[in-house]
Every structure is written in structure tokens, then in C-alpha cells.
Amino acid sequence: MQHHNFDSSSELVTFAAYEANQRLLYLTFTGQTTTIAYQNVSPELFEELVRSPYPDVCIRFKIQAQHSFRRVEPSFEPIPSTLIK
């Protein structure tokens, strides 16, 4: 599983995790500690999201608008950046 902390680059989400073999993208939303799993997200779209200078635009128009989703319990927590390679 790939992980990405958004720090201050996103107002919507704090953390993303991606399972390439299942094409699942997990987004943990800011202030709500809610994690949503989006289905059938391509590896290219995940890469676009984590490299984007405007991740919120990508989330709203390319992920939320076009992919089925479900809530995940318990929600995913951001990983300390010292542990991400």
C-alpha cells in the first residue's frame, strides 16, 4: 500500500492510501477523521493526486465526481512523515 500525507497542501484531506492491486484509494478528510474508500481508481490518477499542486481540485472533479465510494471504519490516521519513504 502506498501512503501520502498532504500536510497543508489540501484543505479537504490529510492523508491518502492506495492499494494498486484492488484499485482502491482511501482519503482521510480534515477535521472529521472520516476515511472514504474510492473504487476503481487508476494508479495514474493516484500519482496525479499526490503530485498535484491543487489536490482538492483533483479530489472534487476527478475522484469524488467519478468513483463509487464507501465509508471505512475505523478511519485511517496519517503516518508520521519520518516513516514514509
PDB file of N, CA and C in Angstrom:
ATOM      1  N   MET A   1       0.850  -1.176   0.000  1.00  0.00           N
ATOM      2  CA  MET A   1       0.000   0.000   0.000  1.00  0.00           C
ATOM      3  C   MET A   1       0.896   1.240   0.000  1.00  0.00           C
ATOM      4  N   GLN A   2       0.548   2.206  -0.835  1.00  0.00           N
ATOM      5  CA  GLN A   2       1.266   3.475  -0.901  1.00  0.00           C
ATOM      6  C   GLN A   2       0.553   4.490  -0.001  1.00  0.00           C
ATOM      7  N   HIS A   3       1.325   5.399   0.602  1.00  0.00           N
ATOM      8  CA  HIS A   3       0.777   6.399   1.521  1.00  0.00           C
ATOM      9  C   HIS A   3       1.243   7.788   1.137  1.00  0.00           C
ATOM     10  N   HIS A   4       0.396   8.775   1.471  1.00  0.00           N
ATOM     11  CA  HIS A   4       0.776  10.165   1.228  1.00  0.00           C
ATOM     12  C   HIS A   4       0.110  11.057   2.271  1.00  0.00           C
ATOM     13  N   ASN A   5       0.926  11.881   2.961  1.00  0.00           N
ATOM     14  CA  ASN A   5       0.410  12.914   3.869  1.00  0.00           C
ATOM     15  C   ASN A   5       0.310  14.214   3.084  1.00  0.00           C
ATOM     16  N   PHE A   6      -0.817  14.903   3.180  1.00  0.00           N
ATOM     17  CA  PHE A   6      -0.997  16.140   2.440  1.00  0.00           C
ATOM     18  C   PHE A   6      -0.488  17.371   3.182  1.00  0.00           C
ATOM     19  N   ASP A   7      -0.250  17.253   4.487  1.00  0.00           N
ATOM     20  CA  ASP A   7       0.214  18.396   5.280  1.00  0.00           C
ATOM     21  C   ASP A   7      -0.697  19.594   5.014  1.00  0.00           C
ATOM     22  N   SER A   8      -0.175  20.700   4.515  1.00  0.00           N
ATOM     23  CA  SER A   8      -1.011  21.885   4.295  1.00  0.00           C
ATOM     24  C   SER A   8      -1.395  22.094   2.833  1.00  0.00           C
ATOM     25  N   SER A   9      -1.089  21.130   1.956  1.00  0.00           N
ATOM     26  CA  SER A   9      -1.395  21.313   0.532  1.00  0.00           C
ATOM     27  C   SER A   9      -2.871  21.080   0.198  1.00  0.00           C
ATOM     28  N   SER A  10      -3.636  20.504   1.131  1.00  0.00           N
ATOM     29  CA  SER A  10      -5.056  20.253   0.899  1.00  0.00           C
ATOM     30  C   SER A  10      -5.884  20.776   2.064  1.00  0.00           C
ATOM     31  N   GLU A  11      -7.002  21.395   1.731  1.00  0.00           N
ATOM     32  CA  GLU A  11      -7.954  21.811   2.760  1.00  0.00           C
ATOM     33  C   GLU A  11      -8.987  20.717   3.031  1.00  0.00           C
ATOM     34  N   LEU A  12      -9.097  19.755   2.104  1.00  0.00           N
ATOM     35  CA  LEU A  12     -10.095  18.687   2.224  1.00  0.00           C
ATOM     36  C   LEU A  12      -9.601  17.471   2.990  1.00  0.00           C
ATOM     37  N   VAL A  13      -8.392  17.028   2.683  1.00  0.00           N
ATOM     38  CA  VAL A  13      -7.909  15.756   3.230  1.00  0.00           C
ATOM     39  C   VAL A  13      -6.537  15.914   3.877  1.00  0.00           C
ATOM     40  N   THR A  14      -6.259  15.001   4.800  1.00  0.00           N
ATOM     41  CA  THR A  14      -4.952  14.989   5.458  1.00  0.00           C
ATOM     42  C   THR A  14      -4.080  13.840   4.987  1.00  0.00           C
ATOM     43  N   PHE A  15      -4.700  12.748   4.509  1.00  0.00           N
ATOM     44  CA  PHE A  15      -3.959  11.517   4.249  1.00  0.00           C
ATOM     45  C   PHE A  15      -4.608  10.738   3.113  1.00  0.00           C
ATOM     46  N   ALA A  16      -3.755  10.073   2.316  1.00  0.00           N
ATOM     47  CA  ALA A  16      -4.233   9.173   1.263  1.00  0.00           C
ATOM     48  C   ALA A  16      -3.458   7.864   1.345  1.00  0.00           C
ATOM     49  N   ALA A  17      -4.151   6.783   1.074  1.00  0.00           N
ATOM     50  CA  ALA A  17      -3.523   5.466   0.955  1.00  0.00           C
ATOM     51  C   ALA A  17      -4.085   4.829  -0.313  1.00  0.00           C
ATOM     52  N   TYR A  18      -3.252   4.077  -1.021  1.00  0.00           N
ATOM     53  CA  TYR A  18      -3.680   3.492  -2.292  1.00  0.00           C
ATOM     54  C   TYR A  18      -3.267   2.030  -2.368  1.00  0.00           C
ATOM     55  N   GLU A  19      -4.222   1.161  -2.691  1.00  0.00           N
ATOM     56  CA  GLU A  19      -3.977  -0.260  -2.927  1.00  0.00           C
ATOM     57  C   GLU A  19      -4.083  -0.495  -4.421  1.00  0.00           C
ATOM     58  N   ALA A  20      -2.947  -0.580  -5.086  1.00  0.00           N
ATOM     59  CA  ALA A  20      -2.924  -0.698  -6.551  1.00  0.00           C
ATOM     60  C   ALA A  20      -3.580  -1.977  -7.040  1.00  0.00           C
ATOM     61  N   ASN A  21      -3.354  -3.102  -6.351  1.00  0.00           N
ATOM     62  CA  ASN A  21      -3.926  -4.371  -6.828  1.00  0.00           C
ATOM     63  C   ASN A  21      -5.449  -4.388  -6.765  1.00  0.00           C
ATOM     64  N   GLN A  22      -6.044  -3.622  -5.869  1.00  0.00           N
ATOM     65  CA  GLN A  22      -7.510  -3.550  -5.779  1.00  0.00           C
ATOM     66  C   GLN A  22      -8.058  -2.249  -6.353  1.00  0.00           C
ATOM     67  N   ARG A  23      -7.148  -1.328  -6.748  1.00  0.00           N
ATOM     68  CA  ARG A  23      -7.519  -0.029  -7.314  1.00  0.00           C
ATOM     69  C   ARG A  23      -8.414   0.763  -6.350  1.00  0.00           C
ATOM     70  N   LEU A  24      -8.047   0.711  -5.053  1.00  0.00           N
ATOM     71  CA  LEU A  24      -8.782   1.419  -4.007  1.00  0.00           C
ATOM     72  C   LEU A  24      -7.959   2.593  -3.500  1.00  0.00           C
ATOM     73  N   LEU A  25      -8.598   3.750  -3.442  1.00  0.00           N
ATOM     74  CA  LEU A  25      -7.983   4.954  -2.898  1.00  0.00           C
ATOM     75  C   LEU A  25      -8.711   5.303  -1.608  1.00  0.00           C
ATOM     76  N   TYR A  26      -7.958   5.445  -0.523  1.00  0.00           N
ATOM     77  CA  TYR A  26      -8.508   5.821   0.774  1.00  0.00           C
ATOM     78  C   TYR A  26      -8.121   7.264   1.050  1.00  0.00           C
ATOM     79  N   LEU A  27      -9.092   8.111   1.352  1.00  0.00           N
ATOM     80  CA  LEU A  27      -8.839   9.502   1.702  1.00  0.00           C
ATOM     81  C   LEU A  27      -9.390   9.776   3.095  1.00  0.00           C
ATOM     82  N   THR A  28      -8.561  10.342   3.973  1.00  0.00           N
ATOM     83  CA  THR A  28      -8.994  10.738   5.312  1.00  0.00           C
ATOM     84  C   THR A  28      -9.234  12.246   5.291  1.00  0.00           C
ATOM     85  N   PHE A  29     -10.466  12.635   5.587  1.00  0.00           N
ATOM     86  CA  PHE A  29     -10.878  14.029   5.475  1.00  0.00           C
ATOM     87  C   PHE A  29     -10.498  14.839   6.702  1.00  0.00           C
ATOM     88  N   THR A  30     -10.142  16.087   6.481  1.00  0.00           N
ATOM     89  CA  THR A  30      -9.687  17.016   7.515  1.00  0.00           C
ATOM     90  C   THR A  30     -10.787  17.274   8.542  1.00  0.00           C
ATOM     91  N   GLY A  31     -10.407  17.234   9.803  1.00  0.00           N
ATOM     92  CA  GLY A  31     -11.299  17.623  10.881  1.00  0.00           C
ATOM     93  C   GLY A  31     -12.426  16.654  11.185  1.00  0.00           C
ATOM     94  N   GLN A  32     -12.659  15.695  10.321  1.00  0.00           N
ATOM     95  CA  GLN A  32     -13.765  14.762  10.536  1.00  0.00           C
ATOM     96  C   GLN A  32     -13.278  13.387  10.950  1.00  0.00           C
ATOM     97  N   THR A  33     -12.001  13.144  10.796  1.00  0.00           N
ATOM     98  CA  THR A  33     -11.417  11.814  10.971  1.00  0.00           C
ATOM     99  C   THR A  33     -12.272  10.736  10.300  1.00  0.00           C
ATOM    100  N   THR A  34     -12.753  11.063   9.112  1.00  0.00           N
ATOM    101  CA  THR A  34     -13.534  10.140   8.305  1.00  0.00           C
ATOM    102  C   THR A  34     -12.680   9.677   7.137  1.00  0.00           C
ATOM    103  N   THR A  35     -12.646   8.369   6.914  1.00  0.00           N
ATOM    104  CA  THR A  35     -11.939   7.838   5.758  1.00  0.00           C
ATOM    105  C   THR A  35     -12.957   7.260   4.780  1.00  0.00           C
ATOM    106  N   ILE A  36     -12.799   7.646   3.518  1.00  0.00           N
ATOM    107  CA  ILE A  36     -13.653   7.158   2.446  1.00  0.00           C
ATOM    108  C   ILE A  36     -12.785   6.362   1.480  1.00  0.00           C
ATOM    109  N   ALA A  37     -13.279   5.188   1.057  1.00  0.00           N
ATOM    110  CA  ALA A  37     -12.592   4.355   0.060  1.00  0.00           C
ATOM    111  C   ALA A  37     -13.269   4.561  -1.282  1.00  0.00           C
ATOM    112  N   TYR A  38     -12.503   4.977  -2.267  1.00  0.00           N
ATOM    113  CA  TYR A  38     -12.999   5.179  -3.637  1.00  0.00           C
ATOM    114  C   TYR A  38     -12.559   4.001  -4.493  1.00  0.00           C
ATOM    115  N   GLN A  39     -13.495   3.444  -5.260  1.00  0.00           N
ATOM    116  CA  GLN A  39     -13.241   2.239  -6.043  1.00  0.00           C
ATOM    117  C   GLN A  39     -12.810   2.557  -7.470  1.00  0.00           C
ATOM    118  N   ASN A  40     -12.040   1.616  -8.029  1.00  0.00           N
ATOM    119  CA  ASN A  40     -11.621   1.659  -9.424  1.00  0.00           C
ATOM    120  C   ASN A  40     -10.833   2.920  -9.786  1.00  0.00           C
ATOM    121  N   VAL A  41      -9.937   3.326  -8.894  1.00  0.00           N
ATOM    122  CA  VAL A  41      -9.073   4.483  -9.131  1.00  0.00           C
ATOM    123  C   VAL A  41      -7.770   3.973  -9.754  1.00  0.00           C
ATOM    124  N   SER A  42      -7.411   4.501 -10.895  1.00  0.00           N
ATOM    125  CA  SER A  42      -6.214   4.043 -11.601  1.00  0.00           C
ATOM    126  C   SER A  42      -4.945   4.499 -10.877  1.00  0.00           C
ATOM    127  N   PRO A  43      -3.846   3.759 -11.053  1.00  0.00           N
ATOM    128  CA  PRO A  43      -2.569   4.195 -10.476  1.00  0.00           C
ATOM    129  C   PRO A  43      -2.155   5.579 -10.994  1.00  0.00           C
ATOM    130  N   GLU A  44      -2.481   5.876 -12.233  1.00  0.00           N
ATOM    131  CA  GLU A  44      -2.143   7.177 -12.813  1.00  0.00           C
ATOM    132  C   GLU A  44      -2.883   8.315 -12.106  1.00  0.00           C
ATOM    133  N   LEU A  45      -4.140   8.080 -11.747  1.00  0.00           N
ATOM    134  CA  LEU A  45      -4.905   9.106 -11.043  1.00  0.00           C
ATOM    135  C   LEU A  45      -4.355   9.311  -9.632  1.00  0.00           C
ATOM    136  N   PHE A  46      -3.963   8.234  -8.964  1.00  0.00           N
ATOM    137  CA  PHE A  46      -3.348   8.383  -7.640  1.00  0.00           C
ATOM    138  C   PHE A  46      -2.067   9.213  -7.741  1.00  0.00           C
ATOM    139  N   GLU A  47      -1.230   8.918  -8.716  1.00  0.00           N
ATOM    140  CA  GLU A  47       0.012   9.679  -8.903  1.00  0.00           C
ATOM    141  C   GLU A  47      -0.278  11.150  -9.205  1.00  0.00           C
ATOM    142  N   GLU A  48      -1.295  11.388 -10.027  1.00  0.00           N
ATOM    143  CA  GLU A  48      -1.689  12.768 -10.333  1.00  0.00           C
ATOM    144  C   GLU A  48      -2.112  13.488  -9.056  1.00  0.00           C
ATOM    145  N   LEU A  49      -2.871  12.809  -8.214  1.00  0.00           N
ATOM    146  CA  LEU A  49      -3.338  13.410  -6.960  1.00  0.00           C
ATOM    147  C   LEU A  49      -2.177  13.800  -6.058  1.00  0.00           C
ATOM    148  N   VAL A  50      -1.247  12.893  -5.830  1.00  0.00           N
ATOM    149  CA  VAL A  50      -0.179  13.191  -4.869  1.00  0.00           C
ATOM    150  C   VAL A  50       0.849  14.186  -5.419  1.00  0.00           C
ATOM    151  N   ARG A  51       0.924  14.333  -6.729  1.00  0.00           N
ATOM    152  CA  ARG A  51       1.868  15.282  -7.328  1.00  0.00           C
ATOM    153  C   ARG A  51       1.235  16.646  -7.631  1.00  0.00           C
ATOM    154  N   SER A  52      -0.082  16.720  -7.544  1.00  0.00           N
ATOM    155  CA  SER A  52      -0.795  17.935  -7.925  1.00  0.00           C
ATOM    156  C   SER A  52      -0.524  19.089  -6.951  1.00  0.00           C
ATOM    157  N   PRO A  53      -0.298  20.297  -7.493  1.00  0.00           N
ATOM    158  CA  PRO A  53      -0.196  21.463  -6.616  1.00  0.00           C
ATOM    159  C   PRO A  53      -1.570  21.868  -6.066  1.00  0.00           C
ATOM    160  N   TYR A  54      -2.649  21.325  -6.670  1.00  0.00           N
ATOM    161  CA  TYR A  54      -4.026  21.614  -6.248  1.00  0.00           C
ATOM    162  C   TYR A  54      -4.784  20.298  -6.032  1.00  0.00           C
ATOM    163  N   PRO A  55      -4.437  19.536  -4.998  1.00  0.00           N
ATOM    164  CA  PRO A  55      -5.073  18.232  -4.813  1.00  0.00           C
ATOM    165  C   PRO A  55      -6.582  18.311  -4.597  1.00  0.00           C
ATOM    166  N   ASP A  56      -7.081  19.395  -4.013  1.00  0.00           N
ATOM    167  CA  ASP A  56      -8.524  19.499  -3.768  1.00  0.00           C
ATOM    168  C   ASP A  56      -9.318  19.512  -5.073  1.00  0.00           C
ATOM    169  N   VAL A  57      -8.780  20.119  -6.102  1.00  0.00           N
ATOM    170  CA  VAL A  57      -9.447  20.143  -7.410  1.00  0.00           C
ATOM    171  C   VAL A  57      -9.502  18.723  -7.984  1.00  0.00           C
ATOM    172  N   CYS A  58      -8.403  18.019  -7.880  1.00  0.00           N
ATOM    173  CA  CYS A  58      -8.357  16.631  -8.352  1.00  0.00           C
ATOM    174  C   CYS A  58      -9.356  15.765  -7.576  1.00  0.00           C
ATOM    175  N   ILE A  59      -9.409  15.944  -6.268  1.00  0.00           N
ATOM    176  CA  ILE A  59     -10.330  15.164  -5.437  1.00  0.00           C
ATOM    177  C   ILE A  59     -11.778  15.428  -5.840  1.00  0.00           C
ATOM    178  N   ARG A  60     -12.155  16.686  -5.945  1.00  0.00           N
ATOM    179  CA  ARG A  60     -13.556  17.025  -6.242  1.00  0.00           C
ATOM    180  C   ARG A  60     -14.005  16.609  -7.647  1.00  0.00           C
ATOM    181  N   PHE A  61     -13.170  16.894  -8.652  1.00  0.00           N
ATOM    182  CA  PHE A  61     -13.616  16.715 -10.034  1.00  0.00           C
ATOM    183  C   PHE A  61     -13.202  15.401 -10.682  1.00  0.00           C
ATOM    184  N   LYS A  62     -12.148  14.768 -10.194  1.00  0.00           N
ATOM    185  CA  LYS A  62     -11.700  13.526 -10.821  1.00  0.00           C
ATOM    186  C   LYS A  62     -11.932  12.290  -9.958  1.00  0.00           C
ATOM    187  N   ILE A  63     -12.095  12.490  -8.658  1.00  0.00           N
ATOM    188  CA  ILE A  63     -12.286  11.333  -7.777  1.00  0.00           C
ATOM    189  C   ILE A  63     -13.721  11.283  -7.265  1.00  0.00           C
ATOM    190  N   GLN A  64     -14.140  12.296  -6.503  1.00  0.00           N
ATOM    191  CA  GLN A  64     -15.492  12.276  -5.940  1.00  0.00           C
ATOM    192  C   GLN A  64     -16.564  12.229  -7.021  1.00  0.00           C
ATOM    193  N   ALA A  65     -16.383  12.946  -8.095  1.00  0.00           N
ATOM    194  CA  ALA A  65     -17.408  13.041  -9.136  1.00  0.00           C
ATOM    195  C   ALA A  65     -17.499  11.797 -10.009  1.00  0.00           C
ATOM    196  N   GLN A  66     -16.470  10.938  -9.991  1.00  0.00           N
ATOM    197  CA  GLN A  66     -16.441   9.851 -10.967  1.00  0.00           C
ATOM    198  C   GLN A  66     -16.265   8.450 -10.388  1.00  0.00           C
ATOM    199  N   HIS A  67     -16.153   8.311  -9.066  1.00  0.00           N
ATOM    200  CA  HIS A  67     -15.873   6.998  -8.493  1.00  0.00           C
ATOM    201  C   HIS A  67     -16.833   6.651  -7.368  1.00  0.00           C
ATOM    202  N   SER A  68     -17.263   5.384  -7.334  1.00  0.00           N
ATOM    203  CA  SER A  68     -18.091   4.886  -6.237  1.00  0.00           C
ATOM    204  C   SER A  68     -17.266   4.915  -4.957  1.00  0.00           C
ATOM    205  N   PHE A  69     -17.964   4.996  -3.823  1.00  0.00           N
ATOM    206  CA  PHE A  69     -17.241   5.105  -2.560  1.00  0.00           C
ATOM    207  C   PHE A  69     -18.004   4.436  -1.436  1.00  0.00           C
ATOM    208  N   ARG A  70     -17.270   4.222  -0.323  1.00  0.00           N
ATOM    209  CA  ARG A  70     -17.857   3.717   0.927  1.00  0.00           C
ATOM    210  C   ARG A  70     -17.051   4.269   2.084  1.00  0.00           C
ATOM    211  N   ARG A  71     -17.694   4.406   3.209  1.00  0.00           N
ATOM    212  CA  ARG A  71     -17.009   4.882   4.424  1.00  0.00           C
ATOM    213  C   ARG A  71     -16.248   3.722   5.054  1.00  0.00           C
ATOM    214  N   VAL A  72     -15.072   4.007   5.617  1.00  0.00           N
ATOM    215  CA  VAL A  72     -14.229   2.996   6.242  1.00  0.00           C
ATOM    216  C   VAL A  72     -14.190   3.254   7.749  1.00  0.00           C
ATOM    217  N   GLU A  73     -14.428   2.223   8.531  1.00  0.00           N
ATOM    218  CA  GLU A  73     -14.339   2.322   9.997  1.00  0.00           C
ATOM    219  C   GLU A  73     -13.355   1.284  10.499  1.00  0.00           C
ATOM    220  N   PRO A  74     -12.453   1.592  11.390  1.00  0.00           N
ATOM    221  CA  PRO A  74     -12.132   2.927  11.855  1.00  0.00           C
ATOM    222  C   PRO A  74     -11.372   3.686  10.777  1.00  0.00           C
ATOM    223  N   SER A  75     -11.316   4.971  10.921  1.00  0.00           N
ATOM    224  CA  SER A  75     -10.685   5.789   9.890  1.00  0.00           C
ATOM    225  C   SER A  75      -9.166   5.648   9.954  1.00  0.00           C
ATOM    226  N   PHE A  76      -8.505   5.879   8.809  1.00  0.00           N
ATOM    227  CA  PHE A  76      -7.049   5.810   8.711  1.00  0.00           C
ATOM    228  C   PHE A  76      -6.449   7.067   9.324  1.00  0.00           C
ATOM    229  N   GLU A  77      -5.343   6.909   9.972  1.00  0.00           N
ATOM    230  CA  GLU A  77      -4.621   8.038  10.557  1.00  0.00           C
ATOM    231  C   GLU A  77      -3.416   8.363   9.694  1.00  0.00           C
ATOM    232  N   PRO A  78      -3.044   9.637   9.604  1.00  0.00           N
ATOM    233  CA  PRO A  78      -1.818   9.988   8.888  1.00  0.00           C
ATOM    234  C   PRO A  78      -0.608   9.288   9.507  1.00  0.00           C
ATOM    235  N   ILE A  79       0.337   8.957   8.662  1.00  0.00           N
ATOM    236  CA  ILE A  79       1.568   8.309   9.104  1.00  0.00           C
ATOM    237  C   ILE A  79       2.626   9.387   9.311  1.00  0.00           C
ATOM    238  N   PRO A  80       3.394   9.333  10.397  1.00  0.00           N
ATOM    239  CA  PRO A  80       4.455  10.326  10.573  1.00  0.00           C
ATOM    240  C   PRO A  80       5.368  10.355   9.336  1.00  0.00           C
ATOM    241  N   SER A  81       5.664  11.530   8.853  1.00  0.00           N
ATOM    242  CA  SER A  81       6.422  11.663   7.597  1.00  0.00           C
ATOM    243  C   SER A  81       7.799  11.019   7.693  1.00  0.00           C
ATOM    244  N   THR A  82       8.325  10.819   8.878  1.00  0.00           N
ATOM    245  CA  THR A  82       9.628  10.164   9.026  1.00  0.00           C
ATOM    246  C   THR A  82       9.563   8.684   8.675  1.00  0.00           C
ATOM    247  N   LEU A  83       8.366   8.106   8.664  1.00  0.00           N
ATOM    248  CA  LEU A  83       8.217   6.688   8.350  1.00  0.00           C
ATOM    249  C   LEU A  83       7.921   6.439   6.864  1.00  0.00           C
ATOM    250  N   ILE A  84       7.593   7.492   6.103  1.00  0.00           N
ATOM    251  CA  ILE A  84       7.265   7.330   4.691  1.00  0.00           C
ATOM    252  C   ILE A  84       8.529   7.507   3.868  1.00  0.00           C
ATOM    253  N   LYS A  85       8.788   6.529   2.999  1.00  0.00           N
ATOM    254  CA  LYS A  85       9.974   6.593   2.139  1.00  0.00           C
ATOM    255  C   LYS A  85       9.620   7.106   0.776  1.00  0.00           C
TER     256      LYS A  85
END
